[in-house]
Amino acid sequence: MPPTPLIASDAHLGHDGLVEVVGGREVACYESPARASAIREALLATGDFVLEPPTDHGPDPISAVHDLEVIDVVEHAWTDAVADGWDPERPLLPDTFLLRAYAAGMALEQLPPARHQRLGAYCFDTGTPIVAGTAAAARAAVDIGLTALDHVLAGAPLAYALCRPPGHHAGRTLIGGYCYFNNAAICAQSLVDRGSRRVAILDVDFHHGNGTQQVFWERGDVLYVSLHGDPAASYPSFSGFALERGEGAGEGATLNLPLPPGTDGAAYGATLREALDAIRAFDPDAPLILSLGFDTYHADPICNLALVTGDYAGIGAAVAGLGLGVVALQEGGYAVDALGANAVAFLGGLREGIADR
Ligand code: SP5
Ligand code: ZN
């Protein structure tokens, strides 16, 4: 089997948030540049991947998913803050969050003009810092995803997008969960804009992709299927419950499969079969968009499932069994020392599954 395109760039190195506030403490960002370096080195060392740079797809695919007001904030919050005297050594986190309860219907014109002062109108948590290189890294991650998609549309059965920052928590006007632009949603929307009528997104990151769900909530043309830690016990806490199934034309095109803490590979595999059956029933006419996280790993520092490295090969092979082209986009995974081995196992299983079909 020919080598699999691995799309990556060094733009992510400029996005190092330094700290997040979690559990009442300021801690070093779990979502660190070292994550991407570990994955890239491990995949290239197998000899089964060929490194490709992203190509520039411009701003339109981003604005097809995100409102201009939040793109504007991601693009300019840092420079506005620095112009306002912000210490460039410190990451930007919101001091206040705009809640409907106290500002119902607050219009865009009423928000402060400086984009850093608007941050809390869009950001939903204290883990998503902005620094000098954040906007460029977020744009590059989108281009990395779209370039992987281009490879699959040109005939590659699989392409891997080493996106950093990740994307699946970013909604139409929301940033959070280490995410700014929703790389997977942008790829799915790009497929629709090129004429696909049934696009499936499978999300195997530990966390529920609340952003992806929100973007396609009322859409019947994009199926969103997610396996994730039960939100009753895990971030993002307010979405990902099994009862959430989409609305209007999208009713039934969202499938949430929450998993209890401690779920192991066998139980995960059984739930994955349900997810894959739903995708088969939907009968996609486009490549699969795969939101791929390794935070389901037993030793992940912020999550609570119990997968081991060997489990990822089986999950990858099962996904290959769909018979679809696969655009795999990196989301989370914070056990940095295990990320390389887990990526090699998952993508190796996918490659073998593709070779066998
Ligand atoms: C892309 C992605 O994986 N984003 C995840 C963002 C999670 N951030 C919140 C972390 C809260 C962790 N709570 C930890 C409890 C540890 N016992
Ligand atoms: Zn995650």
Short mmCIF file of C-alpha atoms and ligand atoms in Angstrom, two decimals:
data_model
loop_
_atom_site.label_atom_id
_atom_site.label_comp_id
_atom_site.label_asym_id
_atom_site.label_seq_id
_atom_site.Cartn_x
_atom_site.Cartn_y
_atom_site.Cartn_z
CA MET A 1 0.00 0.00 0.00
CA PRO A 2 1.40 3.44 -0.91
CA PRO A 3 2.40 5.78 1.91
CA THR A 4 -0.36 7.76 3.57
CA PRO A 5 -0.21 11.58 3.31
CA LEU A 6 0.54 13.18 6.68
CA ILE A 7 -0.33 16.87 6.42
CA ALA A 8 1.46 19.07 8.94
CA SER A 9 3.07 22.46 9.32
CA ASP A 10 5.20 24.22 11.91
CA ALA A 11 2.67 27.05 12.32
CA HIS A 12 1.34 25.29 15.42
CA LEU A 13 4.60 26.01 17.25
CA GLY A 14 3.50 29.65 17.60
CA HIS A 15 0.42 28.53 19.53
CA ASP A 16 1.69 27.75 23.02
CA GLY A 17 -0.95 28.91 25.48
CA LEU A 18 1.31 28.37 28.51
CA VAL A 19 -1.47 28.08 31.09
CA GLU A 20 -5.10 27.15 31.50
CA VAL A 21 -7.27 27.40 34.59
CA VAL A 22 -8.64 24.01 35.55
CA GLY A 23 -10.02 22.77 38.82
CA GLY A 24 -9.37 26.16 40.39
CA ARG A 25 -5.69 26.07 39.52
CA GLU A 26 -3.48 27.61 36.91
CA VAL A 27 -1.77 24.65 35.23
CA ALA A 28 0.48 24.23 32.20
CA CYS A 29 -1.64 23.79 29.06
CA TYR A 30 -2.37 20.14 28.39
CA GLU A 31 -2.79 21.04 24.72
CA SER A 32 0.92 21.66 24.04
CA PRO A 33 3.17 21.84 20.96
CA ALA A 34 4.95 18.67 22.15
CA ARG A 35 1.81 16.68 21.34
CA ALA A 36 2.06 17.30 17.62
CA SER A 37 5.82 16.77 17.52
CA ALA A 38 5.45 13.37 19.22
CA ILE A 39 2.81 12.20 16.75
CA ARG A 40 4.66 13.46 13.71
CA GLU A 41 7.95 11.81 14.65
CA ALA A 42 6.35 8.47 15.48
CA LEU A 43 4.33 8.29 12.26
CA LEU A 44 7.25 9.28 10.04
CA ALA A 45 9.49 6.69 11.75
CA THR A 46 7.22 3.89 10.49
CA GLY A 47 8.07 4.73 6.86
CA ASP A 48 4.35 4.40 6.02
CA PHE A 49 3.63 8.13 5.87
CA VAL A 50 4.78 10.93 3.61
CA LEU A 51 4.92 14.45 5.02
CA GLU A 52 3.04 17.01 2.90
CA PRO A 53 2.62 20.74 3.56
CA PRO A 54 -0.87 22.28 3.66
CA THR A 55 -2.04 24.42 0.77
CA ASP A 56 -3.76 27.77 1.36
CA HIS A 57 -7.54 27.45 1.03
CA GLY A 58 -8.27 31.08 1.98
CA PRO A 59 -10.87 32.38 4.44
CA ASP A 60 -14.09 31.23 2.72
CA PRO A 61 -14.20 27.66 4.08
CA ILE A 62 -13.85 29.07 7.60
CA SER A 63 -16.63 31.62 7.16
CA ALA A 64 -18.86 28.88 5.74
CA VAL A 65 -18.94 27.45 9.29
CA HIS A 66 -18.11 30.29 11.70
CA ASP A 67 -19.71 33.72 12.04
CA LEU A 68 -17.49 36.62 11.02
CA GLU A 69 -17.69 38.16 14.49
CA VAL A 70 -15.94 35.22 16.17
CA ILE A 71 -13.40 34.89 13.34
CA ASP A 72 -12.64 38.60 13.87
CA VAL A 73 -12.06 38.00 17.59
CA VAL A 74 -9.76 35.00 16.98
CA GLU A 75 -7.82 37.00 14.39
CA HIS A 76 -7.46 40.25 16.35
CA ALA A 77 -7.85 39.66 20.09
CA TRP A 78 -4.12 39.29 20.57
CA THR A 79 -3.01 42.37 18.65
CA ASP A 80 -5.76 44.49 20.22
CA ALA A 81 -4.67 43.31 23.67
CA VAL A 82 -1.01 44.11 23.00
CA ALA A 83 -1.97 47.55 21.63
CA ASP A 84 -3.86 48.06 24.90
CA GLY A 85 -0.72 47.34 26.96
CA TRP A 86 -1.10 43.60 27.50
CA ASP A 87 2.07 41.82 28.69
CA PRO A 88 3.06 39.81 25.59
CA GLU A 89 4.51 37.11 27.85
CA ARG A 90 1.08 36.28 29.25
CA PRO A 91 -1.71 34.37 27.48
CA LEU A 92 -5.07 36.04 26.98
CA LEU A 93 -8.01 34.42 28.77
CA PRO A 94 -11.41 36.05 29.26
CA ASP A 95 -12.04 37.81 32.57
CA THR A 96 -15.79 37.83 32.02
CA PHE A 97 -18.21 35.61 30.13
CA LEU A 98 -21.24 37.05 28.36
CA LEU A 99 -24.23 35.11 29.64
CA ARG A 100 -27.71 35.52 28.25
CA ALA A 101 -29.00 35.68 31.80
CA TYR A 102 -27.57 39.15 32.30
CA ALA A 103 -27.21 40.43 28.75
CA ALA A 104 -30.10 38.99 26.78
CA GLY A 105 -29.98 40.17 23.21
CA MET A 106 -26.84 42.29 23.60
CA ALA A 107 -26.11 43.42 20.07
CA LEU A 108 -22.75 43.21 18.36
CA GLU A 109 -22.55 47.04 18.30
CA GLN A 110 -22.87 47.14 22.09
CA LEU A 111 -19.84 44.94 22.65
CA PRO A 112 -16.54 46.73 23.36
CA PRO A 113 -14.76 47.50 20.08
CA ALA A 114 -11.42 45.99 21.18
CA ARG A 115 -11.47 42.34 20.28
CA HIS A 116 -9.73 41.16 23.45
CA GLN A 117 -12.52 42.81 25.48
CA ARG A 118 -15.04 40.78 23.48
CA LEU A 119 -13.41 37.44 24.08
CA GLY A 120 -15.83 36.37 26.78
CA ALA A 121 -18.76 36.85 24.41
CA TYR A 122 -17.53 33.84 22.43
CA CYS A 123 -15.28 31.75 24.68
CA PHE A 124 -17.03 29.25 26.94
CA ASP A 125 -14.23 28.08 29.22
CA THR A 126 -10.97 28.97 30.97
CA GLY A 127 -8.82 26.52 29.01
CA THR A 128 -8.57 28.26 25.65
CA PRO A 129 -5.85 30.93 25.78
CA ILE A 130 -4.89 33.17 22.88
CA VAL A 131 -1.25 34.09 22.26
CA ALA A 132 0.63 35.74 19.40
CA GLY A 133 0.64 32.67 17.13
CA THR A 134 -2.85 31.36 17.88
CA ALA A 135 -4.74 32.79 14.90
CA ALA A 136 -2.09 31.70 12.38
CA ALA A 137 -1.96 28.21 13.91
CA ALA A 138 -5.76 27.92 13.84
CA ARG A 139 -5.83 28.98 10.18
CA ALA A 140 -3.06 26.50 9.35
CA ALA A 141 -4.97 23.70 11.11
CA VAL A 142 -7.94 24.39 8.83
CA ASP A 143 -5.69 24.30 5.75
CA ILE A 144 -4.14 21.05 7.02
CA GLY A 145 -7.59 19.47 7.27
CA LEU A 146 -8.70 20.75 3.88
CA THR A 147 -5.45 19.58 2.26
CA ALA A 148 -5.98 16.09 3.72
CA LEU A 149 -9.48 16.20 2.26
CA ASP A 150 -8.04 17.18 -1.13
CA HIS A 151 -5.76 14.13 -1.04
CA VAL A 152 -8.68 11.79 -0.37
CA LEU A 153 -10.83 13.42 -3.06
CA ALA A 154 -7.89 12.91 -5.44
CA GLY A 155 -7.95 9.18 -4.73
CA ALA A 156 -5.95 8.47 -1.57
CA PRO A 157 -7.96 6.06 0.60
CA LEU A 158 -6.70 7.78 3.76
CA ALA A 159 -5.04 11.05 4.70
CA TYR A 160 -4.03 12.19 8.16
CA ALA A 161 -4.30 15.86 9.17
CA LEU A 162 -2.06 16.75 12.11
CA CYS A 163 -4.27 19.64 13.20
CA ARG A 164 -3.16 21.73 16.16
CA PRO A 165 -5.08 23.47 17.63
CA PRO A 166 -7.90 20.93 17.53
CA GLY A 167 -11.40 21.94 16.50
CA HIS A 168 -14.42 19.93 17.59
CA HIS A 169 -15.45 22.15 20.54
CA ALA A 170 -15.61 25.29 18.34
CA GLY A 171 -19.15 26.17 17.29
CA ARG A 172 -20.61 28.69 14.89
CA THR A 173 -19.93 31.58 17.29
CA LEU A 174 -18.10 29.73 20.04
CA ILE A 175 -14.53 28.96 20.96
CA GLY A 176 -13.46 26.72 23.82
CA GLY A 177 -11.99 23.34 24.75
CA TYR A 178 -8.62 24.31 23.19
CA CYS A 179 -10.48 24.91 19.88
CA TYR A 180 -10.85 28.06 17.72
CA PHE A 181 -11.91 26.90 14.24
CA ASN A 182 -13.70 23.59 13.78
CA ASN A 183 -11.43 21.76 11.35
CA ALA A 184 -13.73 18.73 10.99
CA ALA A 185 -16.90 20.77 10.51
CA ILE A 186 -15.12 22.91 7.91
CA CYS A 187 -14.10 19.78 5.98
CA ALA A 188 -17.64 18.38 6.14
CA GLN A 189 -19.12 21.71 4.99
CA SER A 190 -16.58 21.86 2.18
CA LEU A 191 -17.80 18.47 0.97
CA VAL A 192 -21.40 19.70 1.01
CA ASP A 193 -20.34 22.81 -0.90
CA ARG A 194 -18.73 20.56 -3.52
CA GLY A 195 -22.00 18.66 -3.99
CA SER A 196 -22.03 15.86 -1.43
CA ARG A 197 -25.51 15.18 -0.08
CA ARG A 198 -24.71 12.83 2.82
CA VAL A 199 -21.51 13.45 4.81
CA ALA A 200 -20.73 11.50 7.98
CA ILE A 201 -18.52 12.72 10.82
CA LEU A 202 -17.33 10.12 13.33
CA ASP A 203 -15.88 11.61 16.52
CA VAL A 204 -13.78 9.26 18.66
CA ASP A 205 -12.12 11.93 20.79
CA PHE A 206 -12.83 11.36 24.51
CA HIS A 207 -14.84 14.56 24.69
CA HIS A 208 -18.16 15.32 23.08
CA GLY A 209 -17.68 17.57 20.05
CA ASN A 210 -20.24 20.12 21.14
CA GLY A 211 -19.12 22.55 18.43
CA THR A 212 -19.53 20.07 15.60
CA GLN A 213 -22.91 19.01 16.97
CA GLN A 214 -24.06 22.63 17.13
CA VAL A 215 -22.98 23.45 13.57
CA PHE A 216 -25.00 20.58 12.08
CA TRP A 217 -27.79 20.32 14.70
CA GLU A 218 -30.59 21.21 12.29
CA ARG A 219 -29.01 19.67 9.19
CA GLY A 220 -29.96 16.36 7.62
CA ASP A 221 -27.08 16.36 5.16
CA VAL A 222 -24.33 15.87 7.77
CA LEU A 223 -24.51 12.98 10.23
CA TYR A 224 -22.63 13.55 13.49
CA VAL A 225 -21.84 10.40 15.50
CA SER A 226 -19.79 10.68 18.68
CA LEU A 227 -18.48 8.24 21.28
CA HIS A 228 -17.38 10.11 24.38
CA GLY A 229 -17.05 10.16 28.13
CA ASP A 230 -20.48 10.64 29.71
CA PRO A 231 -21.00 14.41 30.04
CA ALA A 232 -22.61 13.76 33.43
CA ALA A 233 -19.06 13.01 34.61
CA SER A 234 -16.86 14.83 32.10
CA TYR A 235 -16.16 17.99 30.14
CA PRO A 236 -17.98 19.61 28.34
CA SER A 237 -20.68 18.76 30.90
CA PHE A 238 -23.54 20.49 29.08
CA SER A 239 -23.77 18.51 25.86
CA GLY A 240 -23.34 15.00 24.52
CA PHE A 241 -26.23 13.28 26.29
CA ALA A 242 -27.91 10.43 24.42
CA LEU A 243 -31.19 12.35 24.30
CA GLU A 244 -29.63 15.00 22.05
CA ARG A 245 -30.54 13.78 18.55
CA GLY A 246 -30.77 16.93 16.42
CA GLU A 247 -33.80 18.98 15.48
CA GLY A 248 -35.87 19.84 12.42
CA ALA A 249 -34.27 18.49 9.26
CA GLY A 250 -31.44 17.29 11.51
CA GLU A 251 -33.60 15.15 13.78
CA GLY A 252 -31.87 11.77 14.03
CA ALA A 253 -28.71 13.04 12.28
CA THR A 254 -26.93 13.48 15.61
CA LEU A 255 -26.06 10.31 17.52
CA ASN A 256 -24.45 10.60 20.94
CA LEU A 257 -23.02 7.48 22.56
CA PRO A 258 -21.81 8.42 26.05
CA LEU A 259 -19.52 5.97 27.83
CA PRO A 260 -19.14 5.48 31.59
CA PRO A 261 -15.81 6.16 33.32
CA GLY A 262 -13.54 3.12 33.13
CA THR A 263 -14.86 1.88 29.76
CA ASP A 264 -12.30 -0.57 28.32
CA GLY A 265 -11.50 -1.66 24.78
CA ALA A 266 -14.10 -4.44 24.65
CA ALA A 267 -16.98 -2.22 25.78
CA TYR A 268 -15.72 0.57 23.53
CA GLY A 269 -15.68 -1.81 20.56
CA ALA A 270 -19.30 -2.82 21.15
CA THR A 271 -20.42 0.82 21.15
CA LEU A 272 -18.27 1.56 18.11
CA ARG A 273 -20.21 -1.11 16.19
CA GLU A 274 -23.42 0.84 16.90
CA ALA A 275 -21.77 4.00 15.62
CA LEU A 276 -20.54 2.31 12.45
CA ASP A 277 -23.96 0.72 11.83
CA ALA A 278 -25.54 4.19 11.99
CA ILE A 279 -23.04 5.49 9.47
CA ARG A 280 -23.70 2.55 7.13
CA ALA A 281 -27.45 3.15 7.39
CA PHE A 282 -26.91 6.84 6.51
CA ASP A 283 -25.10 5.68 3.35
CA PRO A 284 -22.57 8.53 2.95
CA ASP A 285 -21.73 9.69 -0.57
CA ALA A 286 -18.45 11.28 0.56
CA PRO A 287 -15.31 10.38 2.50
CA LEU A 288 -15.67 9.91 6.24
CA ILE A 289 -14.56 12.86 8.37
CA LEU A 290 -12.91 11.36 11.45
CA SER A 291 -12.36 13.49 14.56
CA LEU A 292 -9.52 11.50 16.08
CA GLY A 293 -8.50 11.92 19.71
CA PHE A 294 -6.30 9.74 21.86
CA ASP A 295 -7.62 11.07 25.16
CA THR A 296 -9.58 7.81 25.52
CA TYR A 297 -6.25 6.30 26.61
CA HIS A 298 -6.16 4.88 30.15
CA ALA A 299 -3.33 7.16 31.26
CA ASP A 300 -4.67 10.40 29.81
CA PRO A 301 -4.21 13.02 32.52
CA ILE A 302 -7.63 14.70 32.13
CA CYS A 303 -9.93 11.87 31.02
CA ASN A 304 -11.36 8.65 32.44
CA LEU A 305 -11.69 5.88 29.85
CA ALA A 306 -9.37 2.85 29.86
CA LEU A 307 -8.18 2.07 26.35
CA VAL A 308 -4.70 0.63 25.81
CA THR A 309 -2.44 1.16 22.81
CA GLY A 310 -3.41 -2.17 21.20
CA ASP A 311 -7.09 -1.20 21.22
CA TYR A 312 -6.46 1.61 18.74
CA ALA A 313 -5.40 -0.79 15.98
CA GLY A 314 -8.75 -2.56 16.27
CA ILE A 315 -10.69 0.72 16.25
CA GLY A 316 -8.80 1.86 13.14
CA ALA A 317 -9.47 -1.45 11.38
CA ALA A 318 -13.18 -1.27 12.26
CA VAL A 319 -13.40 2.25 10.80
CA ALA A 320 -11.69 1.02 7.62
CA GLY A 321 -14.42 -1.64 7.39
CA LEU A 322 -16.90 1.09 6.41
CA GLY A 323 -15.30 1.04 2.97
CA LEU A 324 -15.19 4.84 2.81
CA GLY A 325 -12.26 7.13 2.14
CA VAL A 326 -11.09 8.51 5.48
CA VAL A 327 -9.95 12.04 6.35
CA ALA A 328 -8.53 11.68 9.87
CA LEU A 329 -8.17 14.98 11.74
CA GLN A 330 -6.26 15.20 15.01
CA GLU A 331 -8.30 16.41 17.98
CA GLY A 332 -7.20 15.72 21.59
CA GLY A 333 -4.96 13.33 23.53
CA TYR A 334 -2.79 14.55 26.39
CA ALA A 335 -0.66 11.60 27.52
CA VAL A 336 2.20 12.97 25.44
CA ASP A 337 4.53 10.00 25.97
CA ALA A 338 1.93 7.59 24.54
CA LEU A 339 0.58 9.72 21.68
CA GLY A 340 3.08 8.50 19.11
CA ALA A 341 2.43 4.82 19.79
CA ASN A 342 -1.33 5.36 19.87
CA ALA A 343 -1.30 7.22 16.55
CA VAL A 344 0.87 4.53 14.97
CA ALA A 345 -1.52 1.83 16.25
CA PHE A 346 -4.70 3.60 15.11
CA LEU A 347 -3.50 4.66 11.68
CA GLY A 348 -1.67 1.35 11.19
CA GLY A 349 -4.95 -0.48 11.89
CA LEU A 350 -6.73 1.80 9.43
CA ARG A 351 -4.10 1.18 6.75
CA GLU A 352 -4.26 -2.58 7.21
CA GLY A 353 -8.04 -2.52 7.17
CA ILE A 354 -7.96 -0.56 3.92
CA ALA A 355 -5.40 -2.92 2.36
CA ASP A 356 -7.63 -5.91 3.24
CA ARG A 357 -10.81 -4.58 1.70
C1 SP5 B 1 -9.89 18.81 21.98
C2 SP5 B 1 -10.04 18.41 23.42
O1 SP5 B 1 -9.74 17.27 23.77
N1 SP5 B 1 -10.42 19.36 24.28
C3 SP5 B 1 -10.60 19.04 25.65
C4 SP5 B 1 -10.73 20.22 26.52
C5 SP5 B 1 -10.83 19.81 27.96
N2 SP5 B 1 -10.54 20.89 28.84
C6 SP5 B 1 -11.09 20.80 30.15
C7 SP5 B 1 -10.29 20.03 31.09
C8 SP5 B 1 -11.06 19.80 32.36
C9 SP5 B 1 -10.44 18.62 32.98
N3 SP5 B 1 -10.98 18.19 34.20
C10 SP5 B 1 -9.97 17.30 34.72
C11 SP5 B 1 -10.37 16.43 35.82
C12 SP5 B 1 -9.10 15.64 36.13
N4 SP5 B 1 -9.35 14.72 37.22
ZN ZN B 2 -10.78 15.56 23.83
#
